Amino acid sequence: NQASPSTPFNSGGDPPGDLITTGRLSQYLGCSERHIFNLRRRGLPALEIGDMVRFDLAAVRLWLANKGVMLRILNPPETS
């Protein structure tokens, strides 16, 4: 599921339930993995499965939208 660079961040584009890693989320948002860690400390929703951390794109989008963050998707992560 590919989004064009002009697709607004909060308009959808990825079906709910797509789980991605911290690395993929940092690429998706254009920030460092350390920043993702800091966002988690501030409430960014994440799933912890054993020692793995995964993020649901729909939940991340909603959380960011509720924080008033407006972003554009430049390189959406590939999910399987």
mmCIF file of C-alpha atoms in Angstrom:
data_model
loop_
_atom_site.group_PDB
_atom_site.id
_atom_site.type_symbol
_atom_site.label_atom_id
_atom_site.label_comp_id
_atom_site.label_asym_id
_atom_site.label_seq_id
_atom_site.Cartn_x
_atom_site.Cartn_y
_atom_site.Cartn_z
ATOM 1 C CA ASN A 1 0.000 0.000 0.000
ATOM 2 C CA GLN A 2 1.846 3.072 -1.250
ATOM 3 C CA ALA A 3 0.989 6.706 -0.546
ATOM 4 C CA SER A 4 2.142 9.542 -2.721
ATOM 5 C CA PRO A 5 4.215 12.392 -1.233
ATOM 6 C CA SER A 6 1.147 14.631 -1.432
ATOM 7 C CA THR A 7 -0.949 12.328 0.770
ATOM 8 C CA PRO A 8 -1.612 14.030 4.133
ATOM 9 C CA PHE A 9 -0.264 12.104 7.123
ATOM 10 C CA ASN A 10 -3.609 11.786 8.881
ATOM 11 C CA SER A 11 -5.726 10.840 5.860
ATOM 12 C CA GLY A 12 -5.262 7.086 6.165
ATOM 13 C CA GLY A 13 -3.534 5.107 3.454
ATOM 14 C CA ASP A 14 -2.415 2.192 5.613
ATOM 15 C CA PRO A 15 -4.980 -0.263 6.899
ATOM 16 C CA PRO A 16 -5.283 -0.455 10.694
ATOM 17 C CA GLY A 17 -3.352 -3.256 12.289
ATOM 18 C CA ASP A 18 -0.110 -2.805 10.320
ATOM 19 C CA LEU A 19 2.642 -3.326 12.886
ATOM 20 C CA ILE A 20 6.082 -1.862 12.268
ATOM 21 C CA THR A 21 9.375 -1.730 14.139
ATOM 22 C CA THR A 22 10.971 1.286 15.807
ATOM 23 C CA GLY A 23 13.365 1.592 12.864
ATOM 24 C CA ARG A 24 10.556 1.614 10.301
ATOM 25 C CA LEU A 25 8.576 4.136 12.345
ATOM 26 C CA SER A 26 11.581 6.442 12.597
ATOM 27 C CA GLN A 27 11.974 6.274 8.793
ATOM 28 C CA TYR A 28 8.243 6.869 8.369
ATOM 29 C CA LEU A 29 8.307 9.965 10.589
ATOM 30 C CA GLY A 30 11.717 11.155 9.451
ATOM 31 C CA CYS A 31 13.264 11.170 12.911
ATOM 32 C CA SER A 32 15.742 9.157 14.949
ATOM 33 C CA GLU A 33 14.979 5.974 16.842
ATOM 34 C CA ARG A 34 15.967 7.877 19.994
ATOM 35 C CA HIS A 35 13.177 10.371 19.289
ATOM 36 C CA ILE A 36 10.707 7.477 18.990
ATOM 37 C CA PHE A 37 11.904 6.281 22.420
ATOM 38 C CA ASN A 38 11.299 9.784 23.821
ATOM 39 C CA LEU A 39 7.834 9.899 22.248
ATOM 40 C CA ARG A 40 7.027 6.562 23.911
ATOM 41 C CA ARG A 41 7.922 8.098 27.263
ATOM 42 C CA ARG A 42 5.356 10.817 26.450
ATOM 43 C CA GLY A 43 2.642 8.289 25.633
ATOM 44 C CA LEU A 44 3.158 7.169 22.027
ATOM 45 C CA PRO A 45 1.201 3.885 21.822
ATOM 46 C CA ALA A 46 3.333 0.784 21.336
ATOM 47 C CA LEU A 47 2.914 -2.953 21.652
ATOM 48 C CA GLU A 48 5.512 -4.837 23.656
ATOM 49 C CA ILE A 49 5.747 -8.471 22.625
ATOM 50 C CA GLY A 50 8.380 -10.101 24.806
ATOM 51 C CA ASP A 51 11.433 -7.911 24.268
ATOM 52 C CA MET A 52 10.166 -6.604 20.901
ATOM 53 C CA VAL A 53 8.386 -3.278 20.419
ATOM 54 C CA ARG A 54 5.970 -2.756 17.536
ATOM 55 C CA PHE A 55 3.796 0.186 16.525
ATOM 56 C CA ASP A 56 0.332 0.185 14.970
ATOM 57 C CA LEU A 57 0.365 2.893 12.278
ATOM 58 C CA ALA A 58 -3.295 3.798 12.787
ATOM 59 C CA ALA A 59 -2.763 4.245 16.536
ATOM 60 C CA VAL A 60 0.396 6.311 15.966
ATOM 61 C CA ARG A 61 -1.429 8.548 13.459
ATOM 62 C CA LEU A 62 -4.305 9.086 15.868
ATOM 63 C CA TRP A 63 -1.960 9.864 18.775
ATOM 64 C CA LEU A 64 -0.004 12.371 16.686
ATOM 65 C CA ALA A 65 -3.189 13.983 15.355
ATOM 66 C CA ASN A 66 -4.466 14.372 18.930
ATOM 67 C CA LYS A 67 -1.167 16.107 19.756
ATOM 68 C CA GLY A 68 -1.713 18.489 16.844
ATOM 69 C CA VAL A 69 1.127 17.086 14.733
ATOM 70 C CA MET A 70 0.691 17.484 10.989
ATOM 71 C CA LEU A 71 3.120 15.507 8.839
ATOM 72 C CA ARG A 72 3.314 14.292 5.291
ATOM 73 C CA ILE A 73 4.263 10.768 4.333
ATOM 74 C CA LEU A 74 7.374 10.765 2.185
ATOM 75 C CA ASN A 75 8.421 7.126 2.405
ATOM 76 C CA PRO A 76 5.676 4.935 3.857
ATOM 77 C CA PRO A 77 6.997 1.747 5.434
ATOM 78 C CA GLU A 78 6.434 -1.494 3.612
ATOM 79 C CA THR A 79 4.416 -3.984 5.601
ATOM 80 C CA SER A 80 3.743 -7.617 4.883
#
